[in-house]
Structure formats: structure tokens, C-alpha cells
PDB file of C-alpha atoms in Angstrom:
ATOM      1  CA  MET A  24     104.453  90.582 124.094  1.00  0.00           C
ATOM      2  CA  THR A  25     107.956  89.510 125.087  1.00  0.00           C
ATOM      3  CA  VAL A  26     111.195  90.628 123.521  1.00  0.00           C
ATOM      4  CA  PRO A  27     111.793  87.240 121.825  1.00  0.00           C
ATOM      5  CA  SER A  28     108.410  87.426 120.057  1.00  0.00           C
ATOM      6  CA  MET A  29     109.423  90.717 118.458  1.00  0.00           C
ATOM      7  CA  LEU A  30     112.647  89.230 117.183  1.00  0.00           C
ATOM      8  CA  LYS A  31     110.840  86.892 114.813  1.00  0.00           C
ATOM      9  CA  ARG A  32     109.805  89.901 112.763  1.00  0.00           C
ATOM     10  CA  THR A  33     112.921  92.053 112.908  1.00  0.00           C
ATOM     11  CA  PRO A  34     116.170  90.448 111.694  1.00  0.00           C
ATOM     12  CA  VAL A  35     118.402  93.314 112.871  1.00  0.00           C
ATOM     13  CA  LEU A  36     116.973  92.962 116.345  1.00  0.00           C
ATOM     14  CA  LEU A  37     117.485  89.219 116.244  1.00  0.00           C
ATOM     15  CA  LEU A  38     121.100  89.630 115.250  1.00  0.00           C
ATOM     16  CA  ALA A  39     121.728  92.030 118.115  1.00  0.00           C
ATOM     17  CA  PHE A  40     120.126  89.770 120.682  1.00  0.00           C
ATOM     18  CA  CYS A  41     121.890  86.743 119.204  1.00  0.00           C
ATOM     19  CA  GLY A  42     125.162  88.497 119.858  1.00  0.00           C
ATOM     20  CA  LEU A  43     124.266  88.270 123.539  1.00  0.00           C
ATOM     21  CA  ALA A  44     122.611  84.873 123.565  1.00  0.00           C
ATOM     22  CA  GLY A  45     124.350  82.860 120.816  1.00  0.00           C
ATOM     23  CA  CYS A  46     121.418  82.155 118.438  1.00  0.00           C
ATOM     24  CA  ASP A  47     121.349  80.499 115.030  1.00  0.00           C
ATOM     25  CA  ASP A  48     121.110  82.530 111.835  1.00  0.00           C
ATOM     26  CA  ALA A  49     118.274  85.058 111.648  1.00  0.00           C
ATOM     27  CA  PRO A  50     115.249  84.159 109.493  1.00  0.00           C
ATOM     28  CA  PRO A  51     114.414  86.302 106.487  1.00  0.00           C
ATOM     29  CA  PRO A  52     111.979  89.164 107.027  1.00  0.00           C
ATOM     30  CA  GLU A  53     108.322  88.265 106.716  1.00  0.00           C
ATOM     31  CA  SER A  54     105.303  90.404 105.884  1.00  0.00           C
ATOM     32  CA  ASP A  55     102.284  90.041 108.155  1.00  0.00           C
ATOM     33  CA  ASP A  56     100.087  90.744 105.112  1.00  0.00           C
ATOM     34  CA  PRO A  57      99.697  87.549 103.050  1.00  0.00           C
ATOM     35  CA  VAL A  58      98.545  89.572 100.037  1.00  0.00           C
ATOM     36  CA  LEU A  59     101.852  91.408  99.707  1.00  0.00           C
ATOM     37  CA  PRO A  60     104.876  89.787  98.062  1.00  0.00           C
ATOM     38  CA  ALA A  61     107.977  89.173 100.144  1.00  0.00           C
ATOM     39  CA  GLY A  62     109.778  92.359 101.070  1.00  0.00           C
ATOM     40  CA  ALA A  63     106.889  94.662 100.163  1.00  0.00           C
ATOM     41  CA  GLU A  64     105.779  97.286 102.657  1.00  0.00           C
ATOM     42  CA  ALA A  65     102.438  98.555 101.321  1.00  0.00           C
ATOM     43  CA  ARG A  66      99.857  98.432  98.597  1.00  0.00           C
ATOM     44  CA  SER A  67      98.840 101.774  97.181  1.00  0.00           C
ATOM     45  CA  LEU A  68      95.274 103.049  97.013  1.00  0.00           C
ATOM     46  CA  LEU A  69      95.559 102.351  93.281  1.00  0.00           C
ATOM     47  CA  GLY A  70      96.700  98.748  93.718  1.00  0.00           C
ATOM     48  CA  GLU A  71     100.449  99.150  93.209  1.00  0.00           C
ATOM     49  CA  THR A  72     102.969  97.378  95.437  1.00  0.00           C
ATOM     50  CA  PHE A  73     105.530  99.459  97.296  1.00  0.00           C
ATOM     51  CA  PHE A  74     108.928  98.327  98.539  1.00  0.00           C
ATOM     52  CA  PRO A  75     111.301 100.247 100.841  1.00  0.00           C
ATOM     53  CA  PRO A  76     112.441 103.399  99.017  1.00  0.00           C
ATOM     54  CA  PRO A  77     116.078 103.225  97.894  1.00  0.00           C
ATOM     55  CA  LEU A  78     118.589 105.194  99.923  1.00  0.00           C
ATOM     56  CA  PRO A  79     122.047 106.421  98.899  1.00  0.00           C
ATOM     57  CA  ALA A  80     124.663 103.903 100.043  1.00  0.00           C
ATOM     58  CA  ASN A  81     126.192 106.199 102.657  1.00  0.00           C
ATOM     59  CA  LEU A  82     122.786 107.096 104.120  1.00  0.00           C
ATOM     60  CA  ASP A  83     121.682 103.458 104.163  1.00  0.00           C
ATOM     61  CA  SER A  84     124.890 102.530 105.976  1.00  0.00           C
ATOM     62  CA  THR A  85     124.493 105.313 108.544  1.00  0.00           C
ATOM     63  CA  ARG A  86     120.870 104.492 109.258  1.00  0.00           C
ATOM     64  CA  THR A  87     121.633 100.784 109.515  1.00  0.00           C
ATOM     65  CA  GLU A  88     124.340 101.525 112.056  1.00  0.00           C
ATOM     66  CA  ASP A  89     121.927 103.752 113.981  1.00  0.00           C
ATOM     67  CA  LEU A  90     119.413 100.910 114.099  1.00  0.00           C
ATOM     68  CA  GLU A  91     122.056  98.451 115.275  1.00  0.00           C
ATOM     69  CA  VAL A  92     123.025 100.819 118.096  1.00  0.00           C
ATOM     70  CA  ALA A  93     119.380 101.317 119.081  1.00  0.00           C
ATOM     71  CA  THR A  94     118.829  97.561 119.033  1.00  0.00           C
ATOM     72  CA  SER A  95     121.864  96.906 121.202  1.00  0.00           C
ATOM     73  CA  GLU A  96     120.684  99.503 123.693  1.00  0.00           C
ATOM     74  CA  LEU A  97     117.249  97.881 123.796  1.00  0.00           C
ATOM     75  CA  ALA A  98     118.854  94.501 124.465  1.00  0.00           C
ATOM     76  CA  VAL A  99     120.627  95.982 127.492  1.00  0.00           C
ATOM     77  CA  ASP A 100     117.464  97.512 128.968  1.00  0.00           C
ATOM     78  CA  PRO A 101     114.154  96.297 127.452  1.00  0.00           C
ATOM     79  CA  ASP A 102     112.285  97.917 130.352  1.00  0.00           C
ATOM     80  CA  ASP A 103     112.995 101.391 128.988  1.00  0.00           C
ATOM     81  CA  PRO A 104     110.145 102.464 126.651  1.00  0.00           C
ATOM     82  CA  GLU A 105     112.372 105.082 125.010  1.00  0.00           C
ATOM     83  CA  ARG A 106     114.577 102.327 123.648  1.00  0.00           C
ATOM     84  CA  TRP A 107     111.640 100.550 122.013  1.00  0.00           C
ATOM     85  CA  ILE A 108     110.521 103.797 120.430  1.00  0.00           C
ATOM     86  CA  TRP A 109     113.951 104.466 118.959  1.00  0.00           C
ATOM     87  CA  VAL A 110     114.220 100.990 117.474  1.00  0.00           C
ATOM     88  CA  GLY A 111     110.845 101.487 115.769  1.00  0.00           C
ATOM     89  CA  ARG A 112     111.785 104.926 114.519  1.00  0.00           C
ATOM     90  CA  ARG A 113     115.142 103.709 113.192  1.00  0.00           C
ATOM     91  CA  GLU A 114     113.403 100.845 111.386  1.00  0.00           C
ATOM     92  CA  ALA A 115     111.025 103.305 109.741  1.00  0.00           C
ATOM     93  CA  TYR A 116     113.903 105.535 108.605  1.00  0.00           C
ATOM     94  CA  LEU A 117     115.159 102.519 106.643  1.00  0.00           C
ATOM     95  CA  GLY A 118     111.749 102.004 105.030  1.00  0.00           C
ATOM     96  CA  ARG A 119     110.960  98.992 107.214  1.00  0.00           C
ATOM     97  CA  TYR A 120     107.541 100.305 108.131  1.00  0.00           C
ATOM     98  CA  ARG A 121     105.895  97.009 108.995  1.00  0.00           C
ATOM     99  CA  ALA A 122     108.771  96.060 111.274  1.00  0.00           C
ATOM    100  CA  ALA A 123     108.391  99.473 112.931  1.00  0.00           C
ATOM    101  CA  ILE A 124     104.666  98.904 113.458  1.00  0.00           C
ATOM    102  CA  ALA A 125     105.441  95.519 115.012  1.00  0.00           C
ATOM    103  CA  THR A 126     108.004  97.110 117.330  1.00  0.00           C
ATOM    104  CA  PHE A 127     105.588  99.848 118.423  1.00  0.00           C
ATOM    105  CA  THR A 128     102.920  97.194 118.983  1.00  0.00           C
ATOM    106  CA  ASP A 129     105.247  95.148 121.177  1.00  0.00           C
ATOM    107  CA  GLY A 130     106.259  98.288 123.053  1.00  0.00           C
ATOM    108  CA  LEU A 131     102.645  99.250 123.610  1.00  0.00           C
ATOM    109  CA  GLU A 132     101.916  95.837 125.088  1.00  0.00           C
ATOM    110  CA  ARG A 133     104.771  96.289 127.543  1.00  0.00           C
ATOM    111  CA  PHE A 134     103.910  99.940 128.309  1.00  0.00           C
ATOM    112  CA  PRO A 135     100.125 100.120 127.802  1.00  0.00           C
ATOM    113  CA  ASP A 136      99.729 103.698 129.054  1.00  0.00           C
ATOM    114  CA  ASP A 137     102.410 105.316 126.889  1.00  0.00           C
ATOM    115  CA  ALA A 138     100.746 107.412 124.166  1.00  0.00           C
ATOM    116  CA  ARG A 139     104.021 107.749 122.291  1.00  0.00           C
ATOM    117  CA  PHE A 140     103.592 104.259 120.883  1.00  0.00           C
ATOM    118  CA  LEU A 141     100.166 105.179 119.523  1.00  0.00           C
ATOM    119  CA  ARG A 142     101.570 108.371 118.019  1.00  0.00           C
ATOM    120  CA  HIS A 143     104.351 106.561 116.153  1.00  0.00           C
ATOM    121  CA  ARG A 144     102.302 103.525 115.173  1.00  0.00           C
ATOM    122  CA  GLY A 145      99.523 105.806 113.943  1.00  0.00           C
ATOM    123  CA  HIS A 146     102.001 107.638 111.731  1.00  0.00           C
ATOM    124  CA  ARG A 147     103.195 104.396 110.196  1.00  0.00           C
ATOM    125  CA  TRP A 148      99.662 103.100 109.634  1.00  0.00           C
ATOM    126  CA  ILE A 149      99.257 106.184 107.440  1.00  0.00           C
ATOM    127  CA  THR A 150     102.467 105.337 105.580  1.00  0.00           C
ATOM    128  CA  ILE A 151     101.185 101.876 104.634  1.00  0.00           C
ATOM    129  CA  ARG A 152      97.706 103.256 103.770  1.00  0.00           C
ATOM    130  CA  GLU A 153      95.871 101.806 106.789  1.00  0.00           C
ATOM    131  CA  PHE A 154      93.980 105.018 107.526  1.00  0.00           C
ATOM    132  CA  ASP A 155      91.263 103.499 109.722  1.00  0.00           C
ATOM    133  CA  ARG A 156      93.858 101.933 112.005  1.00  0.00           C
ATOM    134  CA  ALA A 157      95.677 105.250 112.134  1.00  0.00           C
ATOM    135  CA  VAL A 158      92.502 107.043 113.210  1.00  0.00           C
ATOM    136  CA  GLU A 159      91.904 104.469 115.941  1.00  0.00           C
ATOM    137  CA  ASP A 160      95.416 104.753 117.377  1.00  0.00           C
ATOM    138  CA  LEU A 161      95.703 108.515 117.130  1.00  0.00           C
ATOM    139  CA  SER A 162      92.212 109.184 118.507  1.00  0.00           C
ATOM    140  CA  THR A 163      93.027 107.008 121.504  1.00  0.00           C
ATOM    141  CA  GLY A 164      96.343 108.786 121.926  1.00  0.00           C
ATOM    142  CA  THR A 165      94.736 112.227 122.016  1.00  0.00           C
ATOM    143  CA  GLU A 166      92.415 110.992 124.777  1.00  0.00           C
ATOM    144  CA  TRP A 167      95.316 109.657 126.797  1.00  0.00           C
ATOM    145  CA  VAL A 168      97.187 112.978 126.774  1.00  0.00           C
ATOM    146  CA  ARG A 169      94.159 115.192 127.352  1.00  0.00           C
ATOM    147  CA  GLY A 170      94.840 117.613 130.201  1.00  0.00           C
ATOM    148  CA  GLN A 171      98.499 116.587 130.506  1.00  0.00           C
ATOM    149  CA  PRO A 172     101.517 118.832 129.954  1.00  0.00           C
ATOM    150  CA  ASP A 173     102.890 118.553 126.435  1.00  0.00           C
ATOM    151  CA  GLU A 174     106.428 117.301 125.791  1.00  0.00           C
ATOM    152  CA  ILE A 175     109.013 118.016 123.117  1.00  0.00           C
ATOM    153  CA  GLU A 176     109.619 115.090 120.787  1.00  0.00           C
ATOM    154  CA  PRO A 177     113.307 114.469 120.034  1.00  0.00           C
ATOM    155  CA  ASP A 178     114.251 114.487 116.365  1.00  0.00           C
ATOM    156  CA  GLY A 179     115.459 111.338 114.680  1.00  0.00           C
ATOM    157  CA  LEU A 180     116.292 113.245 111.489  1.00  0.00           C
ATOM    158  CA  PRO A 181     117.312 116.677 112.832  1.00  0.00           C
ATOM    159  CA  ASN A 182     116.636 119.917 110.968  1.00  0.00           C
ATOM    160  CA  PRO A 183     119.600 122.079 109.855  1.00  0.00           C
ATOM    161  CA  LEU A 184     119.715 123.925 113.190  1.00  0.00           C
ATOM    162  CA  GLY A 185     119.373 120.765 115.276  1.00  0.00           C
ATOM    163  CA  ILE A 186     116.418 122.249 117.145  1.00  0.00           C
ATOM    164  CA  PRO A 187     113.529 119.852 117.912  1.00  0.00           C
ATOM    165  CA  LEU A 188     110.301 121.638 116.986  1.00  0.00           C
ATOM    166  CA  SER A 189     107.414 119.229 117.394  1.00  0.00           C
ATOM    167  CA  THR A 190     105.701 117.816 120.467  1.00  0.00           C
ATOM    168  CA  LEU A 191     103.807 114.666 121.354  1.00  0.00           C
ATOM    169  CA  GLN A 192     100.412 116.352 121.367  1.00  0.00           C
ATOM    170  CA  PHE A 193     101.107 118.193 118.134  1.00  0.00           C
ATOM    171  CA  ASN A 194     102.055 114.954 116.403  1.00  0.00           C
ATOM    172  CA  LEU A 195      99.007 113.085 117.679  1.00  0.00           C
ATOM    173  CA  TRP A 196      96.604 115.755 116.415  1.00  0.00           C
ATOM    174  CA  TYR A 197      98.567 116.406 113.217  1.00  0.00           C
ATOM    175  CA  HIS A 198      98.595 112.790 112.116  1.00  0.00           C
ATOM    176  CA  LEU A 199      94.975 112.317 113.192  1.00  0.00           C
ATOM    177  CA  GLY A 200      93.951 115.278 111.041  1.00  0.00           C
ATOM    178  CA  LEU A 201      95.964 113.871 108.165  1.00  0.00           C
ATOM    179  CA  ALA A 202      94.409 110.398 108.459  1.00  0.00           C
ATOM    180  CA  HIS A 203      90.906 111.884 108.316  1.00  0.00           C
ATOM    181  CA  TYR A 204      91.905 114.157 105.428  1.00  0.00           C
ATOM    182  CA  LEU A 205      93.326 111.276 103.417  1.00  0.00           C
ATOM    183  CA  ARG A 206      90.086 109.358 103.923  1.00  0.00           C
ATOM    184  CA  GLY A 207      88.235 112.352 102.494  1.00  0.00           C
ATOM    185  CA  ASP A 208      86.434 112.959 105.793  1.00  0.00           C
ATOM    186  CA  TRP A 209      86.764 116.740 105.914  1.00  0.00           C
ATOM    187  CA  GLU A 210      84.226 117.058 108.752  1.00  0.00           C
ATOM    188  CA  ALA A 211      86.316 114.857 111.030  1.00  0.00           C
ATOM    189  CA  ALA A 212      89.591 116.392 109.880  1.00  0.00           C
ATOM    190  CA  ARG A 213      88.546 119.932 110.796  1.00  0.00           C
ATOM    191  CA  PRO A 214      88.370 119.577 114.619  1.00  0.00           C
ATOM    192  CA  ALA A 215      91.588 117.563 114.601  1.00  0.00           C
ATOM    193  CA  TRP A 216      93.418 120.344 112.753  1.00  0.00           C
ATOM    194  CA  GLU A 217      91.872 122.977 115.020  1.00  0.00           C
ATOM    195  CA  SER A 218      93.089 121.074 118.085  1.00  0.00           C
ATOM    196  CA  CYS A 219      96.474 120.752 116.406  1.00  0.00           C
ATOM    197  CA  LEU A 220      96.578 124.509 115.892  1.00  0.00           C
ATOM    198  CA  ASP A 221      96.044 124.971 119.634  1.00  0.00           C
ATOM    199  CA  VAL A 222      99.287 123.098 120.333  1.00  0.00           C
ATOM    200  CA  SER A 223     101.273 124.528 117.396  1.00  0.00           C
ATOM    201  CA  THR A 224     103.630 126.571 119.522  1.00  0.00           C
ATOM    202  CA  ASN A 225     106.192 127.798 116.978  1.00  0.00           C
ATOM    203  CA  PRO A 226     106.152 129.175 113.411  1.00  0.00           C
ATOM    204  CA  ASP A 227     107.027 125.847 111.780  1.00  0.00           C
ATOM    205  CA  LEU A 228     104.176 124.009 113.468  1.00  0.00           C
ATOM    206  CA  GLN A 229     101.852 126.917 112.761  1.00  0.00           C
ATOM    207  CA  VAL A 230     102.412 126.882 109.005  1.00  0.00           C
ATOM    208  CA  ALA A 231     102.161 123.090 108.731  1.00  0.00           C
ATOM    209  CA  THR A 232      98.844 123.029 110.584  1.00  0.00           C
ATOM    210  CA  ARG A 233      97.435 126.095 108.848  1.00  0.00           C
ATOM    211  CA  TYR A 234      98.220 124.549 105.482  1.00  0.00           C
ATOM    212  CA  TRP A 235      96.176 121.392 106.065  1.00  0.00           C
ATOM    213  CA  LEU A 236      93.414 123.234 107.922  1.00  0.00           C
ATOM    214  CA  TYR A 237      93.178 125.736 105.052  1.00  0.00           C
ATOM    215  CA  LEU A 238      92.690 122.911 102.559  1.00  0.00           C
ATOM    216  CA  THR A 239      90.143 121.225 104.822  1.00  0.00           C
ATOM    217  CA  LEU A 240      88.099 124.410 105.289  1.00  0.00           C
ATOM    218  CA  ARG A 241      88.134 125.118 101.562  1.00  0.00           C
ATOM    219  CA  ARG A 242      86.822 121.638 100.873  1.00  0.00           C
ATOM    220  CA  LEU A 243      84.057 122.253 103.402  1.00  0.00           C
ATOM    221  CA  GLY A 244      83.134 125.494 101.635  1.00  0.00           C
ATOM    222  CA  GLU A 245      84.276 127.607 104.589  1.00  0.00           C
ATOM    223  CA  ASP A 246      86.215 130.020 102.406  1.00  0.00           C
ATOM    224  CA  ASP A 247      86.122 133.004 104.766  1.00  0.00           C
ATOM    225  CA  GLU A 248      87.513 130.974 107.661  1.00  0.00           C
ATOM    226  CA  ALA A 249      90.145 129.522 105.363  1.00  0.00           C
ATOM    227  CA  GLN A 250      91.152 132.987 104.192  1.00  0.00           C
ATOM    228  CA  ALA A 251      91.568 134.132 107.793  1.00  0.00           C
ATOM    229  CA  LEU A 252      94.288 131.490 108.248  1.00  0.00           C
ATOM    230  CA  LEU A 253      96.375 133.298 105.641  1.00  0.00           C
ATOM    231  CA  GLU A 254      96.548 136.468 107.710  1.00  0.00           C
ATOM    232  CA  ASN A 255      99.514 137.232 109.959  1.00  0.00           C
ATOM    233  CA  LEU A 256     101.652 134.395 108.636  1.00  0.00           C
ATOM    234  CA  PRO A 257     105.160 133.982 110.057  1.00  0.00           C
ATOM    235  CA  THR A 258     107.961 135.477 108.014  1.00  0.00           C
ATOM    236  CA  SER A 259     110.267 133.261 105.980  1.00  0.00           C
ATOM    237  CA  GLU A 260     113.114 134.108 108.387  1.00  0.00           C
ATOM    238  CA  GLU A 261     111.148 132.463 111.217  1.00  0.00           C
ATOM    239  CA  ILE A 262     110.779 129.138 109.393  1.00  0.00           C
ATOM    240  CA  ILE A 263     113.369 126.438 110.042  1.00  0.00           C
ATOM    241  CA  GLU A 264     112.073 123.336 108.265  1.00  0.00           C
ATOM    242  CA  ASN A 265     108.543 123.795 106.877  1.00  0.00           C
ATOM    243  CA  GLU A 266     109.442 126.187 104.071  1.00  0.00           C
ATOM    244  CA  ALA A 267     107.309 124.293 101.530  1.00  0.00           C
ATOM    245  CA  TYR A 268     104.128 124.733 103.576  1.00  0.00           C
ATOM    246  CA  HIS A 269     104.986 128.377 104.172  1.00  0.00           C
ATOM    247  CA  ARG A 270     105.469 129.047 100.463  1.00  0.00           C
ATOM    248  CA  LEU A 271     102.206 127.297  99.624  1.00  0.00           C
ATOM    249  CA  LEU A 272     100.293 129.430 102.115  1.00  0.00           C
ATOM    250  CA  LEU A 273     101.831 132.537 100.543  1.00  0.00           C
ATOM    251  CA  HIS A 274     100.783 131.189  97.151  1.00  0.00           C
ATOM    252  CA  PHE A 275      97.193 130.664  98.327  1.00  0.00           C
ATOM    253  CA  ARG A 276      97.245 134.243  99.605  1.00  0.00           C
ATOM    254  CA  GLY A 277      98.391 135.456  96.205  1.00  0.00           C
ATOM    255  CA  ASP A 278     101.886 136.530  97.253  1.00  0.00           C
ATOM    256  CA  LEU A 279     103.850 133.921  95.271  1.00  0.00           C
ATOM    257  CA  SER A 280     103.402 132.496  91.776  1.00  0.00           C
ATOM    258  CA  GLU A 281     103.588 128.765  91.100  1.00  0.00           C
ATOM    259  CA  GLU A 282     107.116 129.188  89.779  1.00  0.00           C
ATOM    260  CA  GLU A 283     108.165 131.070  92.905  1.00  0.00           C
ATOM    261  CA  VAL A 284     106.711 128.309  95.078  1.00  0.00           C
ATOM    262  CA  THR A 285     108.426 125.395  93.373  1.00  0.00           C
ATOM    263  CA  GLY A 286     111.615 127.052  92.155  1.00  0.00           C
ATOM    264  CA  GLY A 287     111.573 124.442  89.397  1.00  0.00           C
ATOM    265  CA  GLU A 288     111.840 121.535  91.870  1.00  0.00           C
ATOM    266  CA  GLU A 289     110.148 118.387  90.578  1.00  0.00           C
ATOM    267  CA  PRO A 290     108.130 115.782  92.515  1.00  0.00           C
ATOM    268  CA  GLY A 291     111.089 113.364  92.655  1.00  0.00           C
ATOM    269  CA  SER A 292     112.157 114.918  95.990  1.00  0.00           C
ATOM    270  CA  LEU A 293     110.268 115.180  99.264  1.00  0.00           C
ATOM    271  CA  THR A 294     110.022 118.969  99.015  1.00  0.00           C
ATOM    272  CA  GLY A 295     109.085 118.794  95.339  1.00  0.00           C
ATOM    273  CA  THR A 296     106.330 116.286  96.092  1.00  0.00           C
ATOM    274  CA  THR A 297     104.945 118.446  98.899  1.00  0.00           C
ATOM    275  CA  MET A 298     104.866 121.562  96.748  1.00  0.00           C
ATOM    276  CA  ALA A 299     103.450 119.755  93.711  1.00  0.00           C
ATOM    277  CA  TYR A 300     100.526 118.423  95.739  1.00  0.00           C
ATOM    278  CA  GLY A 301      99.853 121.930  97.055  1.00  0.00           C
ATOM    279  CA  ILE A 302      99.796 123.317  93.513  1.00  0.00           C
ATOM    280  CA  GLY A 303      97.573 120.473  92.337  1.00  0.00           C
ATOM    281  CA  ILE A 304      95.070 120.797  95.154  1.00  0.00           C
ATOM    282  CA  GLY A 305      94.965 124.522  94.461  1.00  0.00           C
ATOM    283  CA  TYR A 306      93.741 123.628  90.972  1.00  0.00           C
ATOM    284  CA  VAL A 307      91.082 121.368  92.508  1.00  0.00           C
ATOM    285  CA  LEU A 308      89.836 124.219  94.680  1.00  0.00           C
ATOM    286  CA  GLU A 309      89.630 126.427  91.568  1.00  0.00           C
ATOM    287  CA  GLY A 310      87.672 123.786  89.655  1.00  0.00           C
ATOM    288  CA  ARG A 311      90.575 123.051  87.285  1.00  0.00           C
ATOM    289  CA  GLU A 312      90.253 119.285  87.639  1.00  0.00           C
ATOM    290  CA  ASP A 313      92.106 118.232  84.491  1.00  0.00           C
ATOM    291  CA  GLU A 314      95.140 120.332  85.379  1.00  0.00           C
ATOM    292  CA  ALA A 315      95.039 119.006  88.937  1.00  0.00           C
ATOM    293  CA  MET A 316      94.992 115.396  87.756  1.00  0.00           C
ATOM    294  CA  ALA A 317      97.960 116.068  85.497  1.00  0.00           C
ATOM    295  CA  VAL A 318      99.943 117.330  88.504  1.00  0.00           C
ATOM    296  CA  PHE A 319      98.903 114.378  90.655  1.00  0.00           C
ATOM    297  CA  GLN A 320      99.914 111.953  87.918  1.00  0.00           C
ATOM    298  CA  ARG A 321     103.357 113.597  87.754  1.00  0.00           C
ATOM    299  CA  ILE A 322     103.702 113.027  91.488  1.00  0.00           C
ATOM    300  CA  LEU A 323     102.792 109.359  91.109  1.00  0.00           C
ATOM    301  CA  GLU A 324     105.407 108.971  88.386  1.00  0.00           C
ATOM    302  CA  ALA A 325     108.087 109.384  91.091  1.00  0.00           C
ATOM    303  CA  PRO A 326     107.228 106.325  93.241  1.00  0.00           C
ATOM    304  CA  ASP A 327     110.392 106.521  95.342  1.00  0.00           C
ATOM    305  CA  GLN A 328     108.510 109.237  97.243  1.00  0.00           C
ATOM    306  CA  TRP A 329     105.569 106.942  98.075  1.00  0.00           C
ATOM    307  CA  PRO A 330     105.877 107.412 101.886  1.00  0.00           C
ATOM    308  CA  ALA A 331     105.641 111.240 101.578  1.00  0.00           C
ATOM    309  CA  PHE A 332     102.373 112.805 102.706  1.00  0.00           C
ATOM    310  CA  GLY A 333     102.118 114.752  99.454  1.00  0.00           C
ATOM    311  CA  TYR A 334     102.414 111.508  97.495  1.00  0.00           C
ATOM    312  CA  VAL A 335      99.798 109.739  99.640  1.00  0.00           C
ATOM    313  CA  ALA A 336      97.462 112.710  99.272  1.00  0.00           C
ATOM    314  CA  ALA A 337      97.913 112.802  95.484  1.00  0.00           C
ATOM    315  CA  GLU A 338      97.236 109.074  95.378  1.00  0.00           C
ATOM    316  CA  ALA A 339      94.055 109.591  97.380  1.00  0.00           C
ATOM    317  CA  GLU A 340      92.907 112.363  95.028  1.00  0.00           C
ATOM    318  CA  VAL A 341      93.353 110.127  91.995  1.00  0.00           C
ATOM    319  CA  ALA A 342      91.718 107.141  93.717  1.00  0.00           C
ATOM    320  CA  ARG A 343      88.629 109.225  94.517  1.00  0.00           C
ATOM    321  CA  THR A 344      88.093 109.855  90.807  1.00  0.00           C
ATOM    322  CA  LEU A 345      87.992 106.153  89.874  1.00  0.00           C
TER     323      LEU A 345
END
């Protein structure tokens, strides 16, 4: 697909290119899903409509400027796949997930052997609850990178130390495992998480992967294997950004109480949502279904967090009971 075809779907891109070419006014954004109302990004597994999450004014301004810069750089050199990827990522950071998917799709058509587009598009299929499409993209991506050296993925939203931690292969397997998990296909999720563990090369990646693999094994009834994942955990001093997953693993091991895990943080934040889902799924594994559903409902009462994995997972848990 050509650059102009992408512009029809992404007003910021159109404005940037128009600055070079002298176009008329940009059209309003359009959804490629006729079922969704204008401006909506997704429909939940429970039938609710989601719009881009609100951002503080200063953060919205910064991210908009970042997207404008990325778009201008793409206009200068549309033959650089990195520039397409950054436009898509910057769109997603603004909650424009469908525009991001369109950008990654256009990039993939121009660079059909670049697994990075499948990795990022697969992630955003998960965000808008298109799990089957996510599995297709991410499964293909893992095949494309098989036997190749892994590569560090630069951070778009850096951690406090500014140290990129994840890699292309980690992210392909991680999001593939998550897509299967969210579909409730524990059998398919297990090998994806195990492959992800093989490429989890630092403590942060280790705890994130162990967390989801632990839950998957427990749901498969493999309690002994799940328990083994809780041995020899990294120390808290080794964790840079995945503290919530680390605390939850310590909780599953019996080292931390619920209060020590959450510190009183509620589901209205990303961290609070992550930890609340972990507490709730712990109840599920203990057979405390009513308590689990109460936690999941609290998560869903903070819809600004709808793109968070913990929110999507809570939504999936509730949907499976209907």
C-alpha cells in the first residue's frame, strides 16, 4: 500500500504530508469497523464501547508532538521501516489503536519480511479484542524470527532508568502467549510462554513471563510445575519496571499478603489494575469464585484502564461466566 493510501486513515499523517505537498483540509478520522460509533476504538468482550483513554493535557501534548515528529520523519524517508514503526507506536500511545494497526499494515505491505510489524500489530489486535487476528500475526512472526539472532526493542515509553529491557522475540512470544491466554486456550498458551521464558534474558522479563506461565500451568492443573516457577525468583533490587508481577509471584509463593502486594493501590491505575487481576485470579485458583468476580468487577469499574492487560484479562474472566 502506498503512503497516500495510509493518509486517508490518519489525520496527523495527512497534515504532515500536506505541509510538504499543499493538500486541502484533512478528513475526520474514520473507523474501519462499521459497527463502532465514530471515534470509538474497540468493543469490549461484554459489549461496551471504548474510546481513547483520556490523557493529562501535558502528556497528550507531548505525545502529539512526538507523533508529529515521527510523521514528519516518515514523510522525509518512507523507505525506512523504522519510521513506519514509530508512527504506529506513537499513534497507539495516544489511544489511536486502529490508526496504529492501519499504519503497521501499510508498513508490512511495504516491508513484507519485517517481523516487527507483526509484533506491533499483534499487540494492538489484543488491545482492540481481536484475539484471533493477534494469534495469526504473532504466530507468523515467531516463525519468521526462528533461528535468527534476537534484537533489543527500543522503548517508546522508557522505564525510570532509561534502559530498554525487551526484545523482538520476547515480545512476539509474550503477546502470543497472552492472546491464547485471553481466549482461554491454556494448552496453546503454555508452549508460547515456555518459548518466551527461553528468551527472557533479564529479571524483568523473567518475572513477567513466569507470572503468566504460572497462571497458565495452574489452570491446566500442573500445580507442581507452577510451584517450581516460584523458586529462585529475582530479588526486588533486580527489578526495574515489572514490580507488580514480581510482587504477585511473591504473593503466590506465600511471601507477601494481599495488602503488601497492592499497597492500597486501586484498579484505576495501570499498576493497580495489574495487581488487582493477580489477586482476583488467585481467588479463582483457590475456588473462591464470588470473591474473584467482585475483584474483576472493581477492575471493570475503572474503564479508563481498558487497554491494560489486567483489564482485558478481567473482562475475559467475567465474559466466560456469562
